[in-house]
XYZ file of C-alpha atoms in Angstrom:
248
model
C 70.723 113.670 109.074
C 68.496 116.661 109.826
C 68.083 117.931 113.225
C 70.587 116.422 115.578
C 72.565 116.398 118.535
C 75.433 117.954 119.122
C 77.919 115.766 120.035
C 78.773 116.112 123.844
C 82.342 115.077 125.524
C 82.073 112.070 128.603
C 82.067 113.275 131.453
C 83.021 110.467 133.872
C 85.653 107.869 132.851
C 85.490 104.687 134.239
C 89.012 104.226 135.493
C 91.228 102.354 132.942
C 88.613 102.742 130.350
C 90.116 105.009 127.156
C 87.471 104.066 124.504
C 85.055 101.653 123.757
C 84.979 97.581 124.888
C 83.169 95.936 122.975
C 82.571 92.220 124.317
C 80.971 89.503 121.664
C 80.427 86.140 120.031
C 81.259 86.040 115.799
C 77.762 87.335 114.670
C 75.471 87.501 117.789
C 74.202 91.131 118.834
C 76.714 92.247 118.393
C 77.365 92.699 114.883
C 74.514 95.992 115.304
C 76.517 97.615 116.936
C 79.437 97.570 115.911
C 78.994 98.308 112.553
C 77.543 101.277 114.176
C 80.889 101.641 116.290
C 82.186 100.795 112.719
C 79.474 103.243 110.271
C 80.961 106.788 113.163
C 84.913 105.665 113.006
C 84.857 105.492 116.813
C 87.998 103.720 118.464
C 86.934 100.290 120.255
C 88.545 97.136 121.824
C 86.666 94.429 120.421
C 86.562 91.156 123.490
C 85.842 87.517 122.588
C 83.331 86.269 124.362
C 83.519 81.916 123.519
C 80.353 80.671 123.291
C 81.092 77.266 122.334
C 82.477 77.008 126.895
C 79.410 79.349 127.083
C 81.401 81.759 128.882
C 78.644 84.627 128.627
C 77.591 82.304 131.854
C 81.091 82.957 133.719
C 80.697 85.138 136.708
C 83.198 87.851 135.132
C 81.114 88.148 132.274
C 77.662 88.238 134.339
C 79.119 90.808 135.856
C 78.738 92.700 133.151
C 75.186 91.777 132.041
C 73.574 89.421 134.633
C 71.189 87.891 132.314
C 74.848 86.313 130.338
C 73.179 87.796 127.037
C 75.263 89.077 124.134
C 76.338 92.165 123.739
C 78.543 94.800 126.347
C 79.621 97.926 126.419
C 81.667 99.325 127.906
C 81.532 102.738 127.960
C 84.514 105.895 129.034
C 82.357 107.628 130.785
C 79.673 105.347 132.103
C 79.358 103.952 135.405
C 78.097 100.375 134.579
C 78.305 98.448 131.036
C 75.766 98.485 128.877
C 73.634 95.727 127.371
C 70.700 95.416 125.310
C 71.089 96.246 121.841
C 69.181 99.527 120.934
C 69.571 100.959 124.064
C 73.579 100.979 123.062
C 72.437 102.041 119.656
C 70.278 104.561 120.700
C 73.367 105.585 123.339
C 76.159 105.126 120.854
C 73.696 107.844 118.099
C 72.738 110.491 120.586
C 76.358 110.705 122.057
C 77.830 111.585 118.478
C 75.060 113.609 117.287
C 75.157 110.844 114.196
C 72.542 108.231 112.441
C 69.231 109.491 115.017
C 67.088 112.137 115.122
C 67.717 114.802 117.464
C 64.699 114.836 120.372
C 63.363 117.412 119.089
C 63.023 116.726 115.410
C 59.959 115.825 114.647
C 61.183 112.437 112.905
C 61.871 111.157 116.797
C 58.693 109.677 116.918
C 59.172 107.855 114.369
C 62.843 106.201 115.262
C 61.541 105.621 118.963
C 58.597 103.427 117.878
C 60.517 101.500 115.198
C 63.498 101.170 117.363
C 61.951 99.671 119.879
C 59.869 97.802 117.052
C 62.253 95.877 115.996
C 63.518 94.837 119.246
C 61.147 94.161 121.287
C 58.889 92.377 118.977
C 60.856 91.281 115.505
C 64.482 90.782 117.661
C 63.223 89.209 120.672
C 60.748 86.416 118.287
C 63.546 85.800 116.544
C 66.031 85.198 119.020
C 63.149 82.592 120.463
C 63.285 81.242 117.279
C 65.828 79.813 117.452
C 65.805 77.862 120.041
C 62.120 77.770 121.221
C 62.641 74.501 123.275
C 65.071 77.026 125.488
C 61.655 78.258 126.660
C 59.318 75.302 126.885
C 60.274 71.957 127.139
C 57.933 69.301 125.415
C 59.166 69.521 121.464
C 55.809 69.185 120.099
C 54.909 72.685 121.582
C 58.500 73.724 121.178
C 58.042 73.022 117.176
C 53.953 75.010 117.181
C 56.015 77.783 119.288
C 58.316 78.497 115.932
C 55.794 78.124 113.470
C 53.485 80.634 115.395
C 56.860 82.946 115.442
C 57.649 82.145 112.095
C 54.519 84.102 111.503
C 54.879 87.022 113.285
C 58.339 87.808 111.794
C 56.945 88.101 108.625
C 54.632 90.327 109.714
C 57.128 92.029 111.700
C 58.923 92.440 107.924
C 55.354 93.017 106.024
C 55.411 96.138 108.303
C 58.464 97.534 107.740
C 57.571 97.162 104.338
C 54.891 99.138 104.820
C 57.508 101.500 106.410
C 59.874 101.972 103.972
C 57.129 102.313 100.826
C 55.599 104.730 102.621
C 58.049 107.154 102.937
C 59.903 105.841 99.971
C 63.159 104.794 101.257
C 65.637 104.074 100.926
C 65.893 104.037 104.244
C 63.338 103.058 107.160
C 63.398 107.114 108.140
C 63.169 107.621 103.978
C 66.552 109.700 103.159
C 68.432 109.388 106.171
C 70.837 106.293 107.214
C 70.287 105.350 110.445
C 70.460 103.049 113.365
C 66.972 101.804 112.506
C 68.530 100.239 109.389
C 71.898 98.392 110.786
C 69.208 97.611 113.175
C 66.915 96.102 110.353
C 69.387 94.900 107.923
C 70.501 92.116 110.683
C 67.321 90.859 111.811
C 66.197 89.676 108.386
C 69.888 88.988 107.929
C 69.243 86.238 110.831
C 65.649 85.942 109.036
C 66.493 83.406 106.660
C 69.328 81.700 108.345
C 69.918 79.802 112.002
C 67.288 77.951 112.020
C 64.626 79.645 109.505
C 66.113 78.350 106.274
C 63.673 79.171 103.770
C 60.858 80.480 106.085
C 61.269 83.761 105.431
C 62.238 85.225 101.979
C 63.505 88.860 100.914
C 62.221 88.600 98.163
C 58.379 89.518 99.319
C 59.906 92.703 100.972
C 61.002 94.373 97.387
C 62.012 97.607 99.870
C 63.552 96.000 102.655
C 66.479 94.429 99.769
C 66.911 97.382 98.790
C 67.840 98.601 101.839
C 69.833 95.626 102.152
C 71.455 96.402 98.890
C 72.477 99.793 99.174
C 74.033 98.254 102.620
C 75.867 96.414 100.791
C 77.914 98.445 99.343
C 79.438 100.520 102.534
C 82.763 100.284 103.126
C 81.481 100.649 106.911
C 79.547 97.316 106.239
C 82.560 95.560 104.730
C 84.467 96.374 107.651
C 82.171 94.687 109.689
C 81.575 92.307 108.521
C 84.798 91.400 108.340
C 85.935 91.266 111.808
C 83.076 89.444 112.509
C 83.769 86.765 110.139
C 80.629 87.240 107.934
C 81.622 86.332 103.987
C 79.975 87.451 101.281
C 77.046 89.925 100.659
C 76.064 89.673 103.797
C 71.747 90.384 103.910
C 70.790 89.413 100.858
C 72.468 85.794 100.669
C 73.571 84.994 103.959
C 75.589 82.549 104.603
C 76.045 81.597 108.880
C 79.159 82.245 110.284
C 80.956 79.350 111.379
C 82.715 79.799 115.188
C 86.543 79.412 115.646
C 86.755 75.280 116.727
C 84.132 74.446 115.026
C 83.645 72.613 111.858
C 80.667 72.974 109.402
């Protein structure tokens, strides 16, 4: 990646926190953060959040993230835990001078617009589509909401496919791997499973499929998948993760 910031050392350390601490649950949004941590080669501790008992809604967890959402990353040198996947990913990239264009780079604006598109549009739509009944009570309205979201999701992937084709890949920014690619691949994974089976196909976006295939070859992605309990090809032939304590 060209025009990158030089990594800087944290200036403050919360007492007792010597390295990153990631709170997550298998194949939740922490998967994106874990891929980035592995890509950067950073040491970190992992704290499992048991979704089967709704541990993310516990008083202790809500002190970390009052929304009760996953993930949370505790960061040495920061005065509060971090949540929001895009914020965590951006912080890691900028703090370590890798996987993102520097602020003065001509790529920065393009990078930021797609990062927030992934976070605020695609990922948000996916999350609602998994459980639309959380947002509307009437079952028929929930089905209608889900149908509308799947159309929006397909449209979002079409926009990203056009961007990949415009800049001739293999990654979203062109030749340089960035946090955008980890975020996008994870969204492509989830769009094919977790209630959306058969409603969108990676075959419809050949440039995106090529990006996913390239990521699947990286040892850092293999490591992240192993730690998340994700088996097989995570993006091109995804299979749902079985939560510990459940049966297939």
